Amino acid sequence: MAKITLKGNPIETIGSLPTTGSKSPDFKLTATDLSTKTLNDYEGSRLVLNIFPSVDTGTCAQSVRTFNEKASELENTKVLCISKDLPFALARFCGAEGLENVESLSDFKTGSFGNDYGLTFKTGPLETLHSRCIVVLDKDGTVLHTEQVEEIVDEPNYETALESLS
């Protein structure tokens, strides 16, 4: 399990992120149009999984904005913004912000994505939500890079994540 902090207070996740070089676990997430998306839906594309607790917090919202800006420059790469927010909240946020280069997906139904990727909070005030993580996959679903942000209010290292695609 990962030990991270929320404003300096220790919290834990249920496990650890997939290791670099391993095959990414499959997932079943809900898109903003309420359709179901799986890893197979993105076959042949490189993926940046931008994972966070809630789009209604400043740092999470900024990560979606930043990846939206950077995604327009990426070739054969999709940025998936994943949280347990309801699909309606994700659609509202992206619509209000005019964000069209990222795809928002929700793990609200079962939480299985967070559990399978080992990133669900096990303790603390955000228990059962997702911790802030980046997972980068090649076009075959192999993990190229992971980051578990140590202080949940901090932004991820965007540059390192995107450099892993080079």
Coordinates of N, CA, C and O in Angstrom, one line a residue:
M1 N 0.8 -1.2 0.0 CA 0.0 0.0 0.0 C 0.9 1.2 0.0 O 2.0 1.2 0.5
A2 N 0.4 2.3 -0.6 CA 1.1 3.5 -0.7 C 0.8 4.4 0.6 O -0.4 4.4 1.0
K3 N 1.8 5.0 1.1 CA 1.6 5.9 2.2 C 1.8 7.3 1.7 O 2.9 7.7 1.2
I4 N 0.8 8.1 1.7 CA 0.8 9.5 1.2 C 0.2 10.4 2.3 O -0.2 9.9 3.3
T5 N 0.2 11.7 2.0 CA -0.4 12.6 3.0 C -1.4 13.5 2.3 O -1.4 13.7 1.1
L6 N -2.3 14.0 3.2 CA -3.3 15.0 2.8 C -3.0 16.1 3.8 O -3.3 16.0 5.0
K7 N -2.4 17.2 3.2 CA -2.0 18.4 4.0 C -1.2 18.0 5.2 O -1.4 18.4 6.3
G8 N -0.2 17.0 5.0 CA 0.7 16.6 6.0 C 0.2 15.4 6.8 O 1.0 14.9 7.5
N9 N -1.0 15.1 6.8 CA -1.6 14.0 7.6 C -1.5 12.7 6.8 O -2.0 12.6 5.7
P10 N -0.9 11.7 7.4 CA -0.7 10.4 6.7 C -2.1 9.7 6.4 O -3.0 9.7 7.2
I11 N -2.1 9.2 5.1 CA -3.3 8.3 4.7 C -2.7 7.2 3.9 O -1.6 7.3 3.4
E12 N -3.5 6.1 3.7 CA -3.0 5.0 3.0 C -3.9 4.6 1.9 O -5.1 4.9 1.9
T13 N -3.4 3.9 0.8 CA -4.2 3.4 -0.2 C -4.3 1.9 0.0 O -3.6 1.3 0.8
I14 N -5.2 1.2 -0.7 CA -5.4 -0.2 -0.5 C -4.3 -1.1 -1.1 O -4.2 -2.3 -0.8
G15 N -3.4 -0.5 -1.9 CA -2.4 -1.3 -2.6 C -1.3 -0.4 -3.2 O -1.1 0.7 -2.8
S16 N -0.8 -0.9 -4.3 CA 0.3 -0.2 -5.0 C -0.1 -0.1 -6.5 O -0.8 -1.0 -7.0
L17 N 0.4 0.9 -7.2 CA 0.1 1.0 -8.6 C 0.8 -0.2 -9.4 O 1.7 -0.8 -8.9
P18 N 0.2 -0.5 -10.6 CA 0.9 -1.5 -11.4 C 2.4 -1.1 -11.7 O 2.7 0.1 -11.7
T19 N 3.2 -2.1 -11.8 CA 4.6 -1.8 -12.0 C 4.9 -1.5 -13.5 O 4.3 -2.0 -14.4
T20 N 6.0 -0.7 -13.7 CA 6.4 -0.4 -15.0 C 6.8 -1.7 -15.7 O 7.5 -2.6 -15.1
G21 N 6.4 -1.9 -16.9 CA 6.6 -3.1 -17.7 C 5.6 -4.1 -17.6 O 5.5 -5.0 -18.4
S22 N 4.6 -4.0 -16.7 CA 3.6 -4.9 -16.5 C 2.4 -4.6 -17.5 O 2.3 -3.4 -18.0
K23 N 1.5 -5.5 -17.7 CA 0.3 -5.3 -18.5 C -0.7 -4.5 -17.5 O -0.9 -4.9 -16.4
S24 N -1.3 -3.5 -18.1 CA -2.3 -2.8 -17.3 C -3.5 -3.6 -17.0 O -4.0 -4.3 -17.9
P25 N -4.1 -3.6 -15.8 CA -5.3 -4.3 -15.6 C -6.4 -3.7 -16.5 O -6.4 -2.5 -16.8
D26 N -7.4 -4.5 -16.9 CA -8.5 -4.0 -17.7 C -9.4 -3.2 -16.7 O -9.2 -3.2 -15.5
F27 N -10.3 -2.5 -17.3 CA -11.2 -1.7 -16.5 C -12.5 -1.6 -17.2 O -12.7 -1.8 -18.4
K28 N -13.5 -1.2 -16.4 CA -14.9 -0.9 -16.9 C -15.3 0.4 -16.2 O -15.5 0.4 -15.0
L29 N -15.3 1.5 -16.9 CA -15.7 2.8 -16.4 C -16.8 3.4 -17.2 O -17.1 3.0 -18.3
T30 N -17.5 4.4 -16.6 CA -18.6 5.0 -17.2 C -18.2 6.4 -17.8 O -17.7 7.2 -17.1
A31 N -18.5 6.5 -19.1 CA -18.3 7.8 -19.8 C -19.4 8.8 -19.5 O -20.4 8.5 -18.9
T32 N -19.1 10.0 -19.9 CA -20.1 11.1 -19.6 C -21.4 10.9 -20.3 O -22.4 11.5 -19.9
D33 N -21.4 10.1 -21.4 CA -22.7 9.8 -22.1 C -23.3 8.5 -21.5 O -24.3 8.0 -22.1
L34 N -22.8 8.0 -20.4 CA -23.3 6.8 -19.6 C -22.9 5.5 -20.3 O -23.4 4.5 -19.9
S35 N -22.2 5.6 -21.4 CA -21.7 4.3 -22.0 C -20.6 3.7 -21.1 O -20.0 4.4 -20.3
T36 N -20.3 2.4 -21.3 CA -19.3 1.8 -20.6 C -18.0 1.7 -21.5 O -18.1 1.4 -22.7
K37 N -16.9 2.0 -20.9 CA -15.6 2.0 -21.6 C -14.7 1.0 -20.9 O -14.7 0.9 -19.7
T38 N -14.0 0.2 -21.7 CA -13.0 -0.7 -21.2 C -11.6 -0.4 -21.8 O -11.5 0.4 -22.8
L39 N -10.6 -1.0 -21.4 CA -9.3 -0.8 -21.9 C -9.3 -1.2 -23.4 O -8.6 -0.5 -24.2
N40 N -10.0 -2.2 -23.8 CA -10.1 -2.6 -25.2 C -10.6 -1.5 -26.1 O -10.3 -1.5 -27.3
D41 N -11.4 -0.6 -25.6 CA -11.9 0.5 -26.4 C -10.8 1.4 -26.9 O -11.0 2.2 -27.8
Y42 N -9.7 1.3 -26.3 CA -8.6 2.2 -26.6 C -7.4 1.5 -27.2 O -6.3 2.1 -27.3
E43 N -7.6 0.3 -27.7 CA -6.6 -0.6 -28.3 C -5.9 0.2 -29.4 O -6.6 0.8 -30.3
G44 N -4.6 0.2 -29.4 CA -3.9 0.8 -30.5 C -3.5 2.3 -30.2 O -2.7 2.9 -30.9
S45 N -4.0 2.8 -29.1 CA -3.7 4.2 -28.7 C -2.9 4.2 -27.4 O -3.1 3.3 -26.5
R46 N -2.0 5.1 -27.3 CA -1.2 5.3 -26.1 C -2.2 6.0 -25.1 O -3.0 6.8 -25.6
L47 N -2.1 5.7 -23.8 CA -3.0 6.3 -22.8 C -2.2 7.0 -21.7 O -1.3 6.4 -21.2
V48 N -2.8 8.1 -21.3 CA -2.3 8.8 -20.1 C -3.5 8.8 -19.2 O -4.6 9.4 -19.5
L49 N -3.4 8.0 -18.1 CA -4.5 7.9 -17.1 C -4.3 9.0 -16.0 O -3.3 8.8 -15.2
N50 N -5.1 10.0 -16.0 CA -5.0 11.1 -15.0 C -6.0 10.8 -14.0 O -7.2 11.0 -14.2
I51 N -5.6 10.3 -12.8 CA -6.5 9.8 -11.8 C -6.5 10.7 -10.6 O -5.4 11.2 -10.2
F52 N -7.7 11.0 -10.0 CA -7.8 12.0 -9.0 C -9.0 11.8 -8.1 O -10.0 11.1 -8.5
P53 N -9.1 12.4 -6.9 CA -10.2 12.3 -6.0 C -11.5 12.9 -6.5 O -12.6 12.2 -6.6
S54 N -11.5 14.2 -7.0 CA -12.7 14.8 -7.4 C -12.4 16.0 -8.2 O -11.6 16.9 -7.9
V55 N -13.1 16.1 -9.4 CA -12.9 17.3 -10.3 C -13.4 18.6 -9.6 O -13.0 19.7 -10.1
D56 N -14.1 18.5 -8.5 CA -14.6 19.7 -7.8 C -13.6 20.2 -6.8 O -14.0 21.0 -5.9
T57 N -12.3 19.9 -6.9 CA -11.3 20.4 -6.1 C -10.3 21.1 -7.0 O -10.1 20.8 -8.2
G58 N -9.6 22.1 -6.5 CA -8.7 23.0 -7.3 C -7.6 22.2 -8.0 O -7.4 22.4 -9.2
T59 N -6.9 21.3 -7.3 CA -5.8 20.6 -7.9 C -6.3 19.6 -8.9 O -5.6 19.5 -10.0
C60 N -7.3 18.9 -8.6 CA -7.9 18.0 -9.6 C -8.3 18.7 -10.9 O -8.0 18.2 -12.0
A61 N -9.0 19.8 -10.7 CA -9.5 20.6 -11.8 C -8.3 21.1 -12.7 O -8.3 21.0 -13.9
Q62 N -7.3 21.5 -12.0 CA -6.1 22.0 -12.7 C -5.4 20.9 -13.5 O -4.9 21.1 -14.6
S63 N -5.4 19.7 -13.0 CA -4.8 18.6 -13.7 C -5.5 18.3 -15.0 O -4.9 18.0 -16.0
V64 N -6.8 18.3 -14.9 CA -7.6 18.1 -16.1 C -7.4 19.2 -17.1 O -7.2 18.9 -18.3
R65 N -7.3 20.5 -16.7 CA -7.0 21.6 -17.6 C -5.7 21.4 -18.2 O -5.5 21.7 -19.4
T66 N -4.7 21.1 -17.4 CA -3.3 21.0 -17.9 C -3.2 19.9 -18.9 O -2.6 20.1 -20.0
F67 N -3.7 18.7 -18.6 CA -3.6 17.6 -19.6 C -4.4 17.9 -20.8 O -4.1 17.5 -21.9
N68 N -5.6 18.6 -20.7 CA -6.3 19.0 -21.9 C -5.5 19.9 -22.8 O -5.5 19.6 -24.0
E69 N -4.7 20.8 -22.3 CA -3.8 21.6 -23.1 C -2.7 20.8 -23.7 O -2.5 20.9 -24.9
K70 N -2.1 19.9 -23.0 CA -1.0 19.2 -23.5 C -1.4 18.1 -24.4 O -0.7 17.7 -25.3
A71 N -2.6 17.6 -24.3 CA -3.1 16.4 -25.1 C -3.2 16.8 -26.5 O -3.1 15.9 -27.4
S72 N -3.5 18.1 -26.8 CA -3.6 18.5 -28.2 C -2.3 18.3 -29.0 O -2.4 18.3 -30.2
E73 N -1.2 18.2 -28.3 CA 0.1 18.1 -29.0 C 0.6 16.6 -29.1 O 1.6 16.4 -29.7
L74 N -0.2 15.7 -28.5 CA 0.2 14.3 -28.5 C -0.3 13.5 -29.6 O -1.5 13.6 -30.0
E75 N 0.6 12.7 -30.2 CA 0.2 11.9 -31.4 C -0.2 10.5 -30.9 O 0.5 9.9 -30.1
N76 N -1.3 10.0 -31.4 CA -1.8 8.7 -31.1 C -1.9 8.4 -29.6 O -1.6 7.4 -29.1
T77 N -2.3 9.5 -28.8 CA -2.4 9.4 -27.4 C -3.7 10.0 -26.9 O -4.1 11.1 -27.4
K78 N -4.4 9.3 -26.0 CA -5.6 9.8 -25.4 C -5.3 10.0 -23.9 O -4.7 9.2 -23.3
V79 N -5.9 11.1 -23.4 CA -5.8 11.3 -21.9 C -7.2 11.0 -21.3 O -8.2 11.6 -21.7
L80 N -7.2 10.1 -20.4 CA -8.4 9.7 -19.7 C -8.3 10.2 -18.3 O -7.4 9.9 -17.5
C81 N -9.3 11.1 -17.9 CA -9.4 11.7 -16.6 C -10.4 10.8 -15.8 O -11.6 10.8 -16.2
I82 N -9.9 10.2 -14.7 CA -10.7 9.2 -14.0 C -10.8 9.5 -12.6 O -9.8 9.8 -11.9
S83 N -12.1 9.5 -12.1 CA -12.4 9.7 -10.7 C -13.7 9.0 -10.4 O -14.2 8.3 -11.2
K84 N -14.1 9.1 -9.1 CA -15.4 8.5 -8.7 C -16.5 9.5 -8.8 O -17.6 9.3 -8.4
D85 N -16.2 10.7 -9.4 CA -17.3 11.7 -9.6 C -18.4 11.1 -10.5 O -18.1 10.3 -11.3
L86 N -19.6 11.6 -10.3 CA -20.6 11.2 -11.2 C -20.3 11.6 -12.6 O -19.7 12.7 -12.8
P87 N -20.7 10.9 -13.7 CA -20.5 11.3 -15.0 C -21.1 12.7 -15.3 O -20.5 13.5 -16.1
F88 N -22.2 13.0 -14.7 CA -22.8 14.3 -14.9 C -21.9 15.5 -14.4 O -21.8 16.5 -15.1
A89 N -21.2 15.3 -13.3 CA -20.3 16.3 -12.8 C -19.1 16.5 -13.7 O -18.7 17.6 -14.0
L90 N -18.6 15.4 -14.2 CA -17.5 15.4 -15.1 C -17.8 16.1 -16.4 O -17.1 16.9 -16.9
A91 N -19.0 15.8 -17.0 CA -19.5 16.5 -18.2 C -19.7 17.9 -18.0 O -19.4 18.8 -18.8
R92 N -20.3 18.3 -16.8 CA -20.5 19.7 -16.5 C -19.2 20.5 -16.5 O -19.1 21.5 -17.0
F93 N -18.2 19.9 -15.8 CA -17.0 20.6 -15.6 C -16.3 20.8 -17.0 O -15.9 21.9 -17.3
C94 N -16.2 19.7 -17.8 CA -15.5 19.8 -19.0 C -16.3 20.8 -20.0 O -15.7 21.5 -20.8
G95 N -17.6 20.7 -20.0 CA -18.4 21.6 -20.8 C -18.2 23.1 -20.4 O -18.0 23.9 -21.3
A96 N -18.3 23.4 -19.1 CA -18.1 24.7 -18.7 C -16.7 25.3 -19.0 O -16.6 26.5 -19.2
E97 N -15.7 24.4 -18.9 CA -14.3 24.8 -19.2 C -14.0 24.7 -20.7 O -12.9 25.2 -21.0
G98 N -14.8 24.2 -21.5 CA -14.5 24.0 -22.9 C -13.4 23.0 -23.2 O -12.6 23.2 -24.1
L99 N -13.3 22.0 -22.4 CA -12.2 21.0 -22.5 C -12.6 19.9 -23.5 O -13.6 19.2 -23.2
E100 N -11.9 19.8 -24.6 CA -12.3 18.8 -25.6 C -11.2 17.8 -25.9 O -11.4 16.9 -26.7
N101 N -10.0 17.9 -25.3 CA -8.9 17.0 -25.6 C -8.7 15.9 -24.6 O -7.7 15.2 -24.7
V102 N -9.5 15.8 -23.6 CA -9.5 14.7 -22.6 C -10.8 14.0 -22.6 O -11.8 14.6 -23.0
E103 N -10.8 12.8 -22.1 CA -12.0 12.0 -22.0 C -12.2 11.8 -20.5 O -11.3 11.2 -19.8
S104 N -13.4 12.1 -20.0 CA -13.6 11.9 -18.5 C -14.4 10.6 -18.3 O -15.3 10.3 -19.0
L105 N -13.9 9.8 -17.4 CA -14.5 8.5 -17.0 C -14.7 8.4 -15.5 O -13.9 8.9 -14.8
S106 N -15.8 7.7 -15.2 CA -16.1 7.6 -13.8 C -16.1 6.1 -13.3 O -16.5 5.2 -14.0
D107 N -15.6 6.0 -12.1 CA -15.5 4.7 -11.4 C -16.6 4.6 -10.3 O -16.5 3.9 -9.3
F108 N -17.7 5.4 -10.5 CA -18.7 5.5 -9.4 C -19.5 4.2 -9.2 O -20.0 4.0 -8.1
K109 N -19.7 3.4 -10.2 CA -20.6 2.2 -10.0 C -20.0 1.2 -9.1 O -20.8 0.7 -8.2
T110 N -18.8 0.8 -9.2 CA -18.3 -0.3 -8.4 C -17.0 0.0 -7.7 O -16.6 -0.7 -6.7
G111 N -16.2 1.0 -8.1 CA -14.9 1.3 -7.5 C -13.9 0.3 -7.9 O -12.8 0.3 -7.4
S112 N -14.2 -0.6 -8.9 CA -13.3 -1.7 -9.2 C -12.0 -1.2 -9.9 O -10.9 -1.8 -9.7
F113 N -12.0 -0.1 -10.6 CA -10.8 0.5 -11.2 C -9.8 0.9 -10.1 O -8.7 0.5 -10.1
G114 N -10.3 1.6 -9.1 CA -9.4 2.0 -8.0 C -8.9 0.9 -7.2 O -7.7 0.9 -6.8
N115 N -9.7 -0.2 -7.1 CA -9.2 -1.4 -6.4 C -8.2 -2.1 -7.2 O -7.2 -2.5 -6.7
D116 N -8.5 -2.4 -8.5 CA -7.6 -3.1 -9.3 C -6.3 -2.4 -9.6 O -5.3 -3.1 -9.8
Y117 N -6.3 -1.1 -9.6 CA -5.0 -0.3 -9.7 C -4.4 0.0 -8.4 O -3.3 0.6 -8.4
G118 N -5.0 -0.4 -7.3 CA -4.4 -0.3 -6.0 C -4.3 1.2 -5.5 O -3.5 1.5 -4.6
L119 N -5.2 2.0 -5.9 CA -5.0 3.5 -5.6 C -6.2 4.1 -4.8 O -6.2 5.2 -4.5
T120 N -7.1 3.2 -4.4 CA -8.3 3.7 -3.6 C -7.8 4.0 -2.2 O -7.0 3.3 -1.6
F121 N -8.2 5.2 -1.6 CA -7.8 5.5 -0.3 C -8.5 4.5 0.7 O -9.7 4.2 0.6
K122 N -7.6 4.0 1.6 CA -8.1 3.0 2.6 C -8.4 3.7 3.9 O -9.2 3.3 4.7
T123 N -7.7 4.9 4.2 CA -7.9 5.6 5.4 C -8.0 7.1 5.1 O -7.8 7.5 4.0
G124 N -8.4 7.9 6.1 CA -8.5 9.3 6.0 C -9.8 9.8 5.6 O -10.7 9.1 5.3
P125 N -9.9 11.2 5.5 CA -11.2 11.8 5.2 C -11.7 11.6 3.7 O -12.9 11.8 3.5
L126 N -10.8 11.1 2.9 CA -11.2 10.8 1.5 C -11.3 9.3 1.2 O -11.4 8.9 0.1
E127 N -11.5 8.6 2.3 CA -11.6 7.1 2.2 C -12.6 6.7 1.1 O -13.7 7.3 1.1
T128 N -12.2 5.8 0.3 CA -13.0 5.2 -0.8 C -12.8 6.0 -2.1 O -13.2 5.5 -3.2
L129 N -12.3 7.2 -2.1 CA -12.0 7.9 -3.3 C -10.7 7.5 -3.9 O -9.9 6.8 -3.2
H130 N -10.4 8.0 -5.1 CA -9.1 7.7 -5.7 C -8.0 8.6 -5.2 O -8.3 9.8 -5.1
S131 N -6.8 8.1 -5.1 CA -5.7 9.0 -4.8 C -5.2 9.6 -6.1 O -5.6 9.1 -7.2
R132 N -4.4 10.6 -6.0 CA -3.9 11.3 -7.2 C -2.7 10.5 -7.8 O -1.7 10.3 -7.2
C133 N -2.9 10.0 -9.0 CA -1.9 9.2 -9.7 C -1.9 9.5 -11.2 O -2.9 9.9 -11.8
I134 N -0.8 9.1 -11.8 CA -0.7 9.1 -13.3 C -0.2 7.7 -13.6 O 0.8 7.2 -13.1
V135 N -0.8 7.1 -14.6 CA -0.4 5.9 -15.2 C -0.3 6.1 -16.7 O -1.3 6.5 -17.3
V136 N 0.8 5.8 -17.3 CA 1.0 6.0 -18.8 C 1.1 4.6 -19.4 O 1.9 3.8 -18.9
L137 N 0.4 4.3 -20.4 CA 0.4 3.0 -21.1 C 0.8 3.2 -22.6 O 0.4 4.2 -23.2
D138 N 1.5 2.2 -23.1 CA 1.8 2.2 -24.5 C 0.6 1.7 -25.3 O -0.4 1.3 -24.7
K139 N 0.7 1.6 -26.6 CA -0.4 1.2 -27.4 C -0.9 -0.2 -27.2 O -2.0 -0.6 -27.6
D140 N 0.0 -1.0 -26.5 CA -0.4 -2.4 -26.2 C -0.9 -2.6 -24.8 O -1.1 -3.8 -24.4
G141 N -1.0 -1.5 -24.0 CA -1.5 -1.6 -22.7 C -0.4 -1.9 -21.6 O -0.7 -2.3 -20.5
T142 N 0.9 -1.8 -22.0 CA 2.0 -2.0 -21.1 C 2.3 -0.7 -20.4 O 2.3 0.4 -20.9
V143 N 2.5 -0.8 -19.1 CA 2.7 0.3 -18.2 C 4.1 0.9 -18.5 O 5.1 0.2 -18.3
L144 N 4.2 2.2 -18.9 CA 5.4 2.8 -19.2 C 5.9 3.7 -18.0 O 7.1 3.9 -17.8
H145 N 4.9 4.2 -17.3 CA 5.3 5.2 -16.2 C 4.1 5.2 -15.2 O 2.9 5.1 -15.6
T146 N 4.5 5.3 -13.9 CA 3.4 5.6 -12.9 C 3.9 6.7 -11.9 O 5.2 6.8 -11.8
E147 N 3.0 7.4 -11.4 CA 3.3 8.3 -10.3 C 2.2 8.3 -9.3 O 1.1 8.5 -9.7
Q148 N 2.6 8.1 -8.1 CA 1.6 8.2 -6.9 C 2.0 9.5 -6.3 O 3.1 9.6 -5.7
V149 N 1.2 10.6 -6.4 CA 1.6 11.9 -5.8 C 1.6 11.7 -4.3 O 0.6 11.3 -3.7
E150 N 2.7 12.1 -3.7 CA 2.9 11.8 -2.3 C 2.1 12.7 -1.4 O 1.6 12.3 -0.4
E151 N 1.9 14.0 -1.8 CA 1.0 14.9 -1.0 C -0.2 15.2 -1.9 O 0.0 15.8 -3.0
I152 N -1.3 14.7 -1.5 CA -2.5 14.7 -2.4 C -2.9 16.1 -2.9 O -3.5 16.2 -4.0
V153 N -2.6 17.1 -2.2 CA -2.9 18.5 -2.7 C -2.0 19.0 -3.8 O -2.2 20.0 -4.4
D154 N -0.9 18.3 -4.0 CA 0.1 18.7 -5.1 C -0.3 18.1 -6.4 O -1.0 17.1 -6.5
E155 N 0.1 18.8 -7.5 CA -0.1 18.4 -8.8 C 0.9 17.3 -9.2 O 2.0 17.2 -8.7
P156 N 0.5 16.5 -10.2 CA 1.5 15.4 -10.7 C 2.6 16.1 -11.5 O 2.5 17.3 -11.9
N157 N 3.6 15.3 -11.8 CA 4.7 15.8 -12.6 C 4.3 15.5 -14.1 O 4.5 14.4 -14.6
Y158 N 3.7 16.5 -14.7 CA 3.2 16.4 -16.1 C 4.3 16.0 -17.0 O 4.1 15.2 -17.9
E159 N 5.4 16.8 -16.9 CA 6.5 16.6 -17.9 C 7.1 15.2 -17.9 O 7.3 14.6 -18.9
T160 N 7.3 14.6 -16.7 CA 7.9 13.3 -16.6 C 6.9 12.3 -17.2 O 7.3 11.4 -17.9
A161 N 5.6 12.4 -16.9 CA 4.6 11.5 -17.5 C 4.6 11.6 -19.0 O 4.7 10.5 -19.6
L162 N 4.7 12.8 -19.6 CA 4.6 12.9 -21.0 C 5.9 12.5 -21.7 O 5.9 11.9 -22.8
E163 N 7.0 12.7 -21.0 CA 8.3 12.2 -21.5 C 8.4 10.7 -21.6 O 9.1 10.2 -22.5
S164 N 7.6 10.0 -20.8 CA 7.7 8.5 -20.9 C 7.1 8.0 -22.2 O 7.3 6.9 -22.5
L165 N 6.4 8.9 -22.9 CA 5.8 8.5 -24.2 C 6.8 8.6 -25.4 O 6.6 8.2 -26.5
S166 N 8.0 9.3 -25.1 CA 9.0 9.5 -26.1 C 9.7 8.2 -26.5 O 9.9 7.3 -25.8

